[in-house]
Each structure stands twice: as structure tokens, then as C-alpha cells.
Short mmCIF file of N, CA and C in Angstrom, two decimals:
data_model
loop_
_atom_site.label_atom_id
_atom_site.label_comp_id
_atom_site.label_asym_id
_atom_site.label_seq_id
_atom_site.Cartn_x
_atom_site.Cartn_y
_atom_site.Cartn_z
N MET A 256 0.84 -1.17 0.00
CA MET A 256 0.00 0.00 0.00
C MET A 256 0.88 1.24 0.00
N LYS A 257 0.48 2.25 -0.74
CA LYS A 257 1.23 3.50 -0.87
C LYS A 257 0.31 4.65 -0.46
N ILE A 258 0.68 5.33 0.62
CA ILE A 258 -0.17 6.37 1.20
C ILE A 258 0.56 7.72 1.16
N LEU A 259 -0.20 8.75 0.81
CA LEU A 259 0.29 10.12 0.85
C LEU A 259 -0.38 10.83 2.02
N VAL A 260 0.44 11.35 2.92
CA VAL A 260 -0.06 12.13 4.05
C VAL A 260 0.20 13.61 3.74
N GLY A 261 -0.87 14.39 3.75
CA GLY A 261 -0.74 15.83 3.60
C GLY A 261 -0.83 16.46 4.98
N ILE A 262 0.04 17.41 5.25
CA ILE A 262 0.02 18.10 6.54
C ILE A 262 -0.09 19.59 6.25
N SER A 263 -1.26 20.16 6.54
CA SER A 263 -1.47 21.59 6.31
C SER A 263 -1.21 22.35 7.60
N GLY A 264 -1.45 23.64 7.58
CA GLY A 264 -1.08 24.49 8.71
C GLY A 264 -2.12 24.65 9.79
N ALA A 265 -3.15 23.81 9.82
CA ALA A 265 -4.15 23.91 10.88
C ALA A 265 -3.55 23.46 12.21
N SER A 266 -4.20 23.84 13.28
CA SER A 266 -3.78 23.38 14.60
C SER A 266 -3.87 21.86 14.66
N GLY A 267 -2.92 21.25 15.33
CA GLY A 267 -2.90 19.80 15.45
C GLY A 267 -1.96 19.14 14.46
N VAL A 268 -0.97 19.87 13.97
CA VAL A 268 -0.03 19.29 13.01
C VAL A 268 0.68 18.06 13.58
N CYS A 269 0.78 17.98 14.89
CA CYS A 269 1.42 16.81 15.51
C CYS A 269 0.71 15.52 15.10
N LEU A 270 -0.61 15.58 14.87
CA LEU A 270 -1.35 14.40 14.45
C LEU A 270 -0.89 13.91 13.08
N GLY A 271 -0.64 14.85 12.17
CA GLY A 271 -0.17 14.47 10.83
C GLY A 271 1.20 13.82 10.87
N PHE A 272 2.10 14.41 11.64
CA PHE A 272 3.44 13.84 11.75
C PHE A 272 3.39 12.46 12.42
N LYS A 273 2.59 12.34 13.47
CA LYS A 273 2.47 11.05 14.17
C LYS A 273 1.84 10.01 13.25
N LEU A 274 0.82 10.40 12.50
CA LEU A 274 0.18 9.49 11.55
C LEU A 274 1.19 8.97 10.53
N ALA A 275 1.98 9.87 9.96
CA ALA A 275 2.98 9.46 8.96
C ALA A 275 3.98 8.48 9.56
N ASN A 276 4.44 8.75 10.77
CA ASN A 276 5.39 7.85 11.42
C ASN A 276 4.76 6.49 11.72
N ILE A 277 3.52 6.47 12.17
CA ILE A 277 2.85 5.20 12.45
C ILE A 277 2.70 4.39 11.17
N LEU A 278 2.26 5.04 10.09
CA LEU A 278 2.15 4.34 8.81
C LEU A 278 3.48 3.74 8.40
N SER A 279 4.53 4.52 8.52
CA SER A 279 5.87 4.05 8.18
C SER A 279 6.28 2.87 9.06
N ASN A 280 5.98 2.95 10.35
CA ASN A 280 6.31 1.87 11.28
C ASN A 280 5.54 0.59 10.98
N LEU A 281 4.38 0.74 10.31
CA LEU A 281 3.59 -0.42 9.91
C LEU A 281 4.01 -0.95 8.53
N ASN A 282 5.16 -0.48 8.06
CA ASN A 282 5.72 -0.89 6.76
C ASN A 282 4.84 -0.50 5.58
N ILE A 283 4.14 0.62 5.72
CA ILE A 283 3.37 1.20 4.62
C ILE A 283 4.30 2.15 3.87
N ASN A 284 4.29 2.09 2.56
CA ASN A 284 5.06 3.02 1.74
C ASN A 284 4.46 4.40 1.93
N THR A 285 5.12 5.22 2.74
CA THR A 285 4.57 6.50 3.19
C THR A 285 5.32 7.68 2.59
N HIS A 286 4.54 8.60 2.03
CA HIS A 286 5.06 9.86 1.51
C HIS A 286 4.31 10.98 2.21
N ALA A 287 4.91 12.15 2.32
CA ALA A 287 4.25 13.26 3.00
C ALA A 287 4.51 14.57 2.28
N VAL A 288 3.45 15.36 2.15
CA VAL A 288 3.56 16.74 1.65
C VAL A 288 3.32 17.63 2.86
N ILE A 289 4.29 18.48 3.15
CA ILE A 289 4.20 19.33 4.33
C ILE A 289 4.20 20.79 3.88
N SER A 290 3.14 21.50 4.25
CA SER A 290 3.03 22.91 3.84
C SER A 290 3.94 23.79 4.70
N GLN A 291 4.26 24.95 4.18
CA GLN A 291 5.05 25.92 4.93
C GLN A 291 4.32 26.31 6.21
N ASN A 292 3.01 26.47 6.11
CA ASN A 292 2.23 26.82 7.31
C ASN A 292 2.25 25.70 8.35
N ALA A 293 2.38 24.45 7.92
CA ALA A 293 2.49 23.35 8.87
C ALA A 293 3.76 23.50 9.71
N TRP A 294 4.86 23.88 9.05
CA TRP A 294 6.12 24.08 9.79
C TRP A 294 5.97 25.24 10.77
N ILE A 295 5.31 26.32 10.35
CA ILE A 295 5.10 27.48 11.22
C ILE A 295 4.24 27.08 12.41
N THR A 296 3.15 26.36 12.16
CA THR A 296 2.26 25.93 13.23
C THR A 296 2.99 24.99 14.19
N THR A 297 3.81 24.11 13.65
CA THR A 297 4.58 23.18 14.49
C THR A 297 5.43 23.95 15.49
N LYS A 298 6.14 24.97 15.00
CA LYS A 298 6.99 25.76 15.90
C LYS A 298 6.15 26.49 16.94
N PHE A 299 4.97 26.97 16.54
CA PHE A 299 4.10 27.68 17.47
C PHE A 299 3.51 26.76 18.53
N GLU A 300 3.08 25.57 18.12
CA GLU A 300 2.40 24.66 19.04
C GLU A 300 3.32 23.85 19.92
N SER A 301 4.53 23.54 19.46
CA SER A 301 5.36 22.65 20.27
C SER A 301 6.76 23.17 20.52
N GLU A 302 7.22 24.09 19.72
CA GLU A 302 8.58 24.63 19.82
C GLU A 302 9.65 23.57 19.58
N ILE A 303 9.24 22.35 19.27
CA ILE A 303 10.18 21.27 18.96
C ILE A 303 9.78 20.69 17.62
N LEU A 304 10.73 20.64 16.68
CA LEU A 304 10.41 20.05 15.40
C LEU A 304 10.23 18.55 15.56
N PRO A 305 9.24 17.98 14.89
CA PRO A 305 8.96 16.55 15.06
C PRO A 305 10.04 15.67 14.45
N ASN A 306 10.20 14.48 15.03
CA ASN A 306 11.05 13.47 14.41
C ASN A 306 10.23 12.83 13.29
N ILE A 307 10.85 12.68 12.15
CA ILE A 307 10.19 12.06 11.01
C ILE A 307 11.02 10.85 10.60
N ASN A 308 10.36 9.69 10.51
CA ASN A 308 11.08 8.48 10.11
C ASN A 308 11.84 8.72 8.81
N SER A 309 13.04 8.23 8.74
CA SER A 309 13.90 8.48 7.59
C SER A 309 13.40 7.81 6.31
N ASN A 310 12.54 6.80 6.43
CA ASN A 310 12.06 6.13 5.21
C ASN A 310 10.78 6.76 4.65
N ILE A 311 10.33 7.87 5.23
CA ILE A 311 9.19 8.62 4.68
C ILE A 311 9.73 9.61 3.65
N LYS A 312 9.19 9.57 2.46
CA LYS A 312 9.58 10.52 1.41
C LYS A 312 8.83 11.82 1.66
N ILE A 313 9.59 12.89 1.90
CA ILE A 313 9.01 14.19 2.23
C ILE A 313 9.08 15.12 1.02
N TYR A 314 7.96 15.82 0.79
CA TYR A 314 7.89 16.84 -0.26
C TYR A 314 7.48 18.16 0.36
N GLU A 315 8.09 19.23 -0.10
CA GLU A 315 7.63 20.56 0.27
C GLU A 315 6.42 20.89 -0.58
N ASN A 316 5.53 21.69 -0.05
CA ASN A 316 4.29 22.04 -0.73
C ASN A 316 4.54 22.82 -2.02
N SER A 317 5.68 23.45 -2.13
CA SER A 317 6.02 24.23 -3.33
C SER A 317 6.50 23.35 -4.48
N GLU A 318 6.76 22.06 -4.23
CA GLU A 318 7.25 21.14 -5.27
C GLU A 318 6.10 20.67 -6.15
N ILE A 319 5.52 21.58 -6.90
CA ILE A 319 4.30 21.33 -7.66
C ILE A 319 4.49 20.25 -8.73
N TYR A 320 5.73 19.96 -9.12
CA TYR A 320 5.97 18.94 -10.14
C TYR A 320 6.49 17.62 -9.56
N ALA A 321 6.40 17.46 -8.26
CA ALA A 321 6.83 16.22 -7.60
C ALA A 321 5.85 15.09 -7.95
N PRO A 322 6.25 13.84 -7.75
CA PRO A 322 5.41 12.70 -8.12
C PRO A 322 3.95 12.76 -7.67
N PRO A 323 3.62 13.22 -6.44
CA PRO A 323 2.20 13.22 -6.06
C PRO A 323 1.31 14.11 -6.93
N ALA A 324 1.90 14.93 -7.78
CA ALA A 324 1.12 15.81 -8.67
C ALA A 324 0.57 15.05 -9.87
N SER A 325 0.86 13.75 -9.97
CA SER A 325 0.42 12.97 -11.12
C SER A 325 -0.19 11.64 -10.69
N GLY A 326 -1.21 11.22 -11.41
CA GLY A 326 -1.81 9.92 -11.17
C GLY A 326 -0.86 8.77 -11.41
N SER A 327 0.20 9.02 -12.21
CA SER A 327 1.16 7.95 -12.49
C SER A 327 1.99 7.57 -11.26
N ALA A 328 1.91 8.39 -10.19
CA ALA A 328 2.61 8.04 -8.94
C ALA A 328 1.91 6.89 -8.22
N LYS A 329 0.67 6.61 -8.59
CA LYS A 329 -0.09 5.45 -8.11
C LYS A 329 -0.21 5.34 -6.59
N PHE A 330 -0.61 6.43 -5.96
CA PHE A 330 -0.93 6.36 -4.54
C PHE A 330 -2.26 5.65 -4.37
N ASP A 331 -2.38 4.82 -3.34
CA ASP A 331 -3.63 4.14 -3.05
C ASP A 331 -4.61 5.05 -2.33
N ALA A 332 -4.08 5.96 -1.51
CA ALA A 332 -4.93 6.86 -0.74
C ALA A 332 -4.13 8.08 -0.33
N MET A 333 -4.88 9.14 -0.02
CA MET A 333 -4.28 10.36 0.53
C MET A 333 -5.12 10.77 1.73
N ILE A 334 -4.43 11.17 2.78
CA ILE A 334 -5.10 11.68 3.97
C ILE A 334 -4.44 13.00 4.34
N ILE A 335 -5.25 14.03 4.53
CA ILE A 335 -4.72 15.34 4.92
C ILE A 335 -5.07 15.55 6.38
N SER A 336 -4.02 15.57 7.21
CA SER A 336 -4.17 15.68 8.66
C SER A 336 -3.11 16.60 9.23
N PRO A 337 -3.49 17.72 9.78
CA PRO A 337 -4.83 18.26 9.77
C PRO A 337 -5.11 18.92 8.42
N CYS A 338 -6.38 19.08 8.13
CA CYS A 338 -6.78 19.78 6.91
C CYS A 338 -7.32 21.13 7.31
N SER A 339 -6.62 22.18 6.94
CA SER A 339 -7.09 23.54 7.25
C SER A 339 -8.32 23.86 6.41
N THR A 340 -9.09 24.83 6.85
CA THR A 340 -10.25 25.23 6.05
C THR A 340 -9.79 25.90 4.76
N ASN A 341 -8.60 26.44 4.73
CA ASN A 341 -8.04 26.99 3.50
C ASN A 341 -7.80 25.87 2.49
N SER A 342 -7.19 24.78 2.94
CA SER A 342 -6.97 23.63 2.05
C SER A 342 -8.30 23.02 1.63
N LEU A 343 -9.23 22.89 2.56
CA LEU A 343 -10.56 22.39 2.24
C LEU A 343 -11.20 23.21 1.13
N ALA A 344 -11.16 24.53 1.27
CA ALA A 344 -11.79 25.42 0.29
C ALA A 344 -11.14 25.28 -1.08
N LYS A 345 -9.82 25.21 -1.11
CA LYS A 345 -9.13 25.05 -2.39
C LYS A 345 -9.48 23.73 -3.06
N ILE A 346 -9.50 22.65 -2.27
CA ILE A 346 -9.84 21.34 -2.83
C ILE A 346 -11.27 21.35 -3.34
N ALA A 347 -12.19 21.92 -2.56
CA ALA A 347 -13.60 21.95 -2.95
C ALA A 347 -13.82 22.76 -4.22
N CYS A 348 -13.00 23.78 -4.43
CA CYS A 348 -13.15 24.64 -5.61
C CYS A 348 -12.25 24.23 -6.78
N GLY A 349 -11.46 23.18 -6.60
CA GLY A 349 -10.60 22.70 -7.67
C GLY A 349 -9.36 23.54 -7.89
N ILE A 350 -8.95 24.28 -6.88
CA ILE A 350 -7.73 25.10 -6.98
C ILE A 350 -6.54 24.21 -6.65
N SER A 351 -5.61 24.09 -7.60
CA SER A 351 -4.46 23.19 -7.46
C SER A 351 -3.16 23.97 -7.55
N ASP A 352 -3.00 24.94 -6.69
CA ASP A 352 -1.84 25.83 -6.76
C ASP A 352 -0.67 25.40 -5.89
N THR A 353 -0.82 24.30 -5.15
CA THR A 353 0.27 23.77 -4.32
C THR A 353 0.31 22.26 -4.55
N LEU A 354 1.37 21.62 -4.10
CA LEU A 354 1.45 20.17 -4.25
C LEU A 354 0.34 19.49 -3.45
N LEU A 355 0.03 20.00 -2.28
CA LEU A 355 -1.02 19.41 -1.45
C LEU A 355 -2.36 19.43 -2.17
N THR A 356 -2.74 20.58 -2.71
CA THR A 356 -4.05 20.67 -3.37
C THR A 356 -4.03 19.97 -4.73
N ARG A 357 -2.89 19.98 -5.40
CA ARG A 357 -2.79 19.26 -6.69
C ARG A 357 -2.92 17.76 -6.46
N ALA A 358 -2.25 17.25 -5.43
CA ALA A 358 -2.32 15.81 -5.13
C ALA A 358 -3.76 15.41 -4.77
N ALA A 359 -4.46 16.27 -4.03
CA ALA A 359 -5.86 15.99 -3.70
C ALA A 359 -6.71 15.96 -4.98
N ALA A 360 -6.45 16.89 -5.89
CA ALA A 360 -7.18 16.92 -7.16
C ALA A 360 -6.92 15.64 -7.96
N VAL A 361 -5.70 15.15 -7.91
CA VAL A 361 -5.35 13.90 -8.59
C VAL A 361 -6.14 12.74 -7.98
N MET A 362 -6.21 12.69 -6.65
CA MET A 362 -6.96 11.61 -6.00
C MET A 362 -8.42 11.66 -6.43
N LEU A 363 -8.98 12.85 -6.53
CA LEU A 363 -10.38 12.99 -6.97
C LEU A 363 -10.56 12.50 -8.40
N LYS A 364 -9.68 12.95 -9.30
CA LYS A 364 -9.86 12.57 -10.70
C LYS A 364 -9.60 11.09 -10.94
N GLU A 365 -8.73 10.50 -10.12
CA GLU A 365 -8.42 9.07 -10.24
C GLU A 365 -9.41 8.21 -9.45
N LYS A 366 -10.33 8.88 -8.74
CA LYS A 366 -11.32 8.18 -7.90
C LYS A 366 -10.65 7.28 -6.86
N LYS A 367 -9.60 7.83 -6.25
CA LYS A 367 -8.88 7.15 -5.17
C LYS A 367 -9.36 7.68 -3.83
N LYS A 368 -9.08 6.95 -2.77
CA LYS A 368 -9.53 7.35 -1.44
C LYS A 368 -8.83 8.64 -1.02
N LEU A 369 -9.64 9.63 -0.63
CA LEU A 369 -9.16 10.91 -0.12
C LEU A 369 -9.88 11.17 1.20
N ILE A 370 -9.09 11.35 2.25
CA ILE A 370 -9.63 11.59 3.59
C ILE A 370 -9.16 12.97 4.04
N LEU A 371 -10.12 13.82 4.42
CA LEU A 371 -9.80 15.15 4.92
C LEU A 371 -10.13 15.23 6.41
N CYS A 372 -9.11 15.49 7.21
CA CYS A 372 -9.26 15.59 8.66
C CYS A 372 -9.36 17.07 9.02
N VAL A 373 -10.51 17.63 8.72
CA VAL A 373 -10.73 19.08 8.86
C VAL A 373 -10.65 19.45 10.33
N ARG A 374 -9.82 20.45 10.62
CA ARG A 374 -9.54 20.86 11.98
C ARG A 374 -9.99 22.31 12.15
N GLU A 375 -11.20 22.46 12.66
CA GLU A 375 -11.74 23.80 12.92
C GLU A 375 -12.95 23.66 13.81
N MET A 376 -13.21 24.69 14.60
CA MET A 376 -14.42 24.70 15.41
C MET A 376 -14.70 26.12 15.84
N PRO A 377 -15.90 26.60 15.71
CA PRO A 377 -17.02 25.95 15.04
C PRO A 377 -16.82 25.99 13.53
N LEU A 378 -17.57 25.17 12.83
CA LEU A 378 -17.49 25.11 11.37
C LEU A 378 -18.47 26.12 10.78
N SER A 379 -18.02 26.86 9.80
CA SER A 379 -18.89 27.83 9.14
C SER A 379 -19.81 27.12 8.15
N ALA A 380 -20.87 27.79 7.77
CA ALA A 380 -21.79 27.24 6.76
C ALA A 380 -21.05 27.02 5.45
N ILE A 381 -20.09 27.87 5.15
CA ILE A 381 -19.30 27.72 3.91
C ILE A 381 -18.52 26.41 3.96
N SER A 382 -17.79 26.19 5.06
CA SER A 382 -16.99 24.96 5.19
C SER A 382 -17.87 23.73 5.20
N LEU A 383 -19.00 23.79 5.89
CA LEU A 383 -19.91 22.65 5.92
C LEU A 383 -20.43 22.33 4.52
N GLY A 384 -20.74 23.36 3.75
CA GLY A 384 -21.18 23.15 2.37
C GLY A 384 -20.09 22.52 1.52
N GLN A 385 -18.86 23.00 1.69
CA GLN A 385 -17.74 22.44 0.94
C GLN A 385 -17.52 20.97 1.32
N MET A 386 -17.63 20.66 2.60
CA MET A 386 -17.47 19.27 3.04
C MET A 386 -18.58 18.39 2.47
N ALA A 387 -19.81 18.89 2.47
CA ALA A 387 -20.93 18.13 1.92
C ALA A 387 -20.72 17.87 0.42
N ASN A 388 -20.28 18.89 -0.31
CA ASN A 388 -20.03 18.71 -1.75
C ASN A 388 -18.93 17.68 -1.99
N LEU A 389 -17.85 17.75 -1.23
CA LEU A 389 -16.76 16.79 -1.39
C LEU A 389 -17.20 15.39 -0.99
N SER A 390 -17.99 15.29 0.07
CA SER A 390 -18.49 13.99 0.50
C SER A 390 -19.35 13.36 -0.60
N ASN A 391 -20.13 14.17 -1.29
CA ASN A 391 -20.93 13.66 -2.41
C ASN A 391 -20.07 13.16 -3.56
N LEU A 392 -18.81 13.60 -3.61
CA LEU A 392 -17.87 13.13 -4.62
C LEU A 392 -17.07 11.91 -4.14
N GLY A 393 -17.34 11.46 -2.92
CA GLY A 393 -16.65 10.28 -2.40
C GLY A 393 -15.53 10.58 -1.42
N VAL A 394 -15.27 11.85 -1.15
CA VAL A 394 -14.24 12.20 -0.18
C VAL A 394 -14.75 11.87 1.22
N ILE A 395 -13.88 11.32 2.05
CA ILE A 395 -14.24 11.01 3.43
C ILE A 395 -13.84 12.19 4.31
N ILE A 396 -14.80 12.73 5.02
CA ILE A 396 -14.55 13.85 5.93
C ILE A 396 -14.44 13.25 7.33
N ALA A 397 -13.25 13.36 7.93
CA ALA A 397 -12.99 12.70 9.21
C ALA A 397 -12.24 13.63 10.16
N PRO A 398 -12.95 14.60 10.74
CA PRO A 398 -12.29 15.50 11.70
C PRO A 398 -11.73 14.73 12.89
N PRO A 399 -10.72 15.28 13.54
CA PRO A 399 -10.15 14.62 14.72
C PRO A 399 -11.08 14.76 15.92
N ILE A 400 -12.02 13.82 16.02
CA ILE A 400 -13.03 13.86 17.08
C ILE A 400 -12.85 12.63 17.97
N LEU A 401 -12.88 12.85 19.27
CA LEU A 401 -12.65 11.80 20.25
C LEU A 401 -13.92 11.00 20.52
N GLY A 402 -13.76 9.70 20.64
CA GLY A 402 -14.83 8.82 21.12
C GLY A 402 -14.50 8.44 22.55
N TYR A 403 -15.33 8.84 23.47
CA TYR A 403 -15.00 8.64 24.88
C TYR A 403 -15.07 7.19 25.32
N TYR A 404 -15.66 6.32 24.49
CA TYR A 404 -15.70 4.90 24.85
C TYR A 404 -14.31 4.29 24.91
N SER A 405 -13.31 4.99 24.34
CA SER A 405 -11.93 4.50 24.43
C SER A 405 -11.31 4.78 25.79
N LYS A 406 -12.03 5.51 26.63
CA LYS A 406 -11.61 5.85 27.99
C LYS A 406 -10.17 6.40 28.04
N PRO A 407 -9.93 7.50 27.32
CA PRO A 407 -8.58 8.06 27.28
C PRO A 407 -8.15 8.62 28.64
N GLN A 408 -6.89 8.41 28.95
CA GLN A 408 -6.32 8.91 30.19
C GLN A 408 -5.26 9.98 29.94
N THR A 409 -4.71 10.00 28.73
CA THR A 409 -3.63 10.93 28.41
C THR A 409 -3.87 11.54 27.03
N ILE A 410 -3.11 12.56 26.72
CA ILE A 410 -3.14 13.16 25.38
C ILE A 410 -2.76 12.10 24.35
N GLU A 411 -1.79 11.26 24.68
CA GLU A 411 -1.38 10.19 23.76
C GLU A 411 -2.54 9.23 23.48
N ASP A 412 -3.33 8.91 24.51
CA ASP A 412 -4.51 8.06 24.30
C ASP A 412 -5.48 8.71 23.32
N ILE A 413 -5.69 10.00 23.46
CA ILE A 413 -6.59 10.74 22.57
C ILE A 413 -6.05 10.71 21.14
N GLU A 414 -4.75 11.02 20.99
CA GLU A 414 -4.13 10.99 19.66
C GLU A 414 -4.21 9.60 19.05
N ASN A 415 -3.94 8.57 19.83
CA ASN A 415 -3.98 7.20 19.31
C ASN A 415 -5.38 6.82 18.86
N PHE A 416 -6.41 7.25 19.60
CA PHE A 416 -7.78 6.96 19.19
C PHE A 416 -8.08 7.61 17.85
N ILE A 417 -7.76 8.89 17.73
CA ILE A 417 -8.05 9.62 16.49
C ILE A 417 -7.30 9.01 15.31
N ILE A 418 -6.00 8.78 15.48
CA ILE A 418 -5.20 8.20 14.40
C ILE A 418 -5.67 6.78 14.10
N GLY A 419 -6.04 6.04 15.12
CA GLY A 419 -6.56 4.69 14.91
C GLY A 419 -7.83 4.70 14.06
N LYS A 420 -8.71 5.66 14.30
CA LYS A 420 -9.93 5.78 13.48
C LYS A 420 -9.57 6.08 12.02
N TRP A 421 -8.55 6.91 11.80
CA TRP A 421 -8.11 7.20 10.44
C TRP A 421 -7.51 5.95 9.79
N LEU A 422 -6.74 5.18 10.56
CA LEU A 422 -6.20 3.93 10.02
C LEU A 422 -7.32 2.97 9.67
N ASP A 423 -8.37 2.94 10.48
CA ASP A 423 -9.55 2.12 10.16
C ASP A 423 -10.10 2.51 8.79
N LEU A 424 -10.21 3.81 8.54
CA LEU A 424 -10.73 4.28 7.25
C LEU A 424 -9.83 3.88 6.09
N LEU A 425 -8.54 3.77 6.35
CA LEU A 425 -7.58 3.35 5.32
C LEU A 425 -7.52 1.84 5.18
N GLY A 426 -8.22 1.11 6.05
CA GLY A 426 -8.21 -0.34 6.01
C GLY A 426 -6.92 -0.95 6.53
N ILE A 427 -6.28 -0.26 7.48
CA ILE A 427 -5.00 -0.70 8.02
C ILE A 427 -5.19 -1.20 9.45
N ASN A 428 -4.77 -2.43 9.71
CA ASN A 428 -4.87 -3.00 11.05
C ASN A 428 -3.89 -2.31 11.99
N HIS A 429 -4.33 -2.16 13.24
CA HIS A 429 -3.50 -1.49 14.25
C HIS A 429 -3.99 -1.91 15.63
N ASN A 430 -3.27 -1.48 16.64
CA ASN A 430 -3.68 -1.71 18.02
C ASN A 430 -3.61 -0.43 18.84
N LEU A 431 -3.98 0.70 18.21
CA LEU A 431 -3.88 2.00 18.87
C LEU A 431 -5.00 2.24 19.87
N TYR A 432 -6.15 1.61 19.67
CA TYR A 432 -7.25 1.72 20.62
C TYR A 432 -8.10 0.47 20.49
N GLN A 433 -8.97 0.26 21.46
CA GLN A 433 -9.86 -0.89 21.41
C GLN A 433 -11.20 -0.46 20.80
N SER A 434 -11.68 -1.25 19.88
CA SER A 434 -12.93 -0.94 19.19
C SER A 434 -14.12 -0.98 20.14
N TRP A 435 -15.19 -0.34 19.71
CA TRP A 435 -16.44 -0.33 20.47
C TRP A 435 -16.84 -1.76 20.83
N GLY A 436 -17.16 -1.96 22.09
CA GLY A 436 -17.61 -3.27 22.53
C GLY A 436 -16.50 -4.19 23.02
N GLU A 437 -15.24 -3.86 22.73
CA GLU A 437 -14.14 -4.69 23.24
C GLU A 437 -13.91 -4.34 24.69
N LYS A 438 -13.45 -5.31 25.47
CA LYS A 438 -13.16 -5.04 26.88
C LYS A 438 -11.95 -4.15 26.97
N ILE A 439 -12.09 -3.10 27.77
CA ILE A 439 -11.01 -2.13 27.92
C ILE A 439 -10.35 -2.32 29.27
#
């Protein structure tokens, strides 16, 4: 399986970096597009740059001619975590001015799995409409929302639940949280 992780500049960029590392640790062929705003947000939110597994192929968002800009790169799925409302709006309107938005457009045209982890609250009517339109095109809208049945005790538990739900959507087995109904 070949997965492209997009990391935009919304709050919660740590989830995107952690997701990419987990995919890589599961021996998934993992590539990542990281926006300039993601790097800025990372410095603002943590003051520590994340460790990124060395076997993850990293692209800057300005590399508009990099492999993810073409269907011939043959990605099985793309997940944008977090997905800013700016990225959401561009994808919904077909604006492909960065590698992140171009790769999303490729996933749409190739009818491949595209998951947007929209990170905003409250959501505006504009963003909700854009999400509904994209959902009607087959895009999966999966904001980072906690399910309390996982009985989280730490921030790591919360992150693992959210990332585990995204892995479920990608069809990837994991042990990051216990499913509904399992003994905890």
C-alpha cells in the first residue's frame, strides 16, 4: 500500500506527523507533503520540530511537479491531517496551486480514497457546504473527534484513538485503541 499524508497548517499538526510515522512503522510506503504553514504551526504549538522516520519521502508544498502531482505516482490513498479550512476550500473549488491541493485533485480525478481531517471549530456554513459537496464526490470527511468509549487517560490516548480511526478508514490494522464493545 502506498499512502500520501498531507500536513497543512491547521492546529494539530502533531497528528499528521504522528500518523505518517505510524504508517511508516507499519511498513506502509509513506510519503508526505508538508506545507510551509504546517512548519510554522509546528513551531508555534510545540517549539520542537517533530522526528520524522527516515524512510518517509518528504515533499515541500512548493514542489508542484513532484510525483504526487500525477496519477502515475499510483498512490492508493491520501489523507490530509490536519486539513485547514483553506486547504478544504481550495480542494472543494478545484484550486491546485500547491502540491497538497494538486495531489488531492489527482486523487479525486483518479477516484482514489481521499480523507480530509478538517480541523476547525465551530465550522462555518461555507466549510460545511464544501465538506458536503466533497463527500458527495466520495471524499471522506474525518475530523479529529474523540470517542470517549476508548476511555482516554492521556493526550497520547486521545491521539492514538483519532489516528486509529483514520487507520480504520484506510483499512490498516492497528492496536492503537480498542474498538467499540471490546473489553477495555
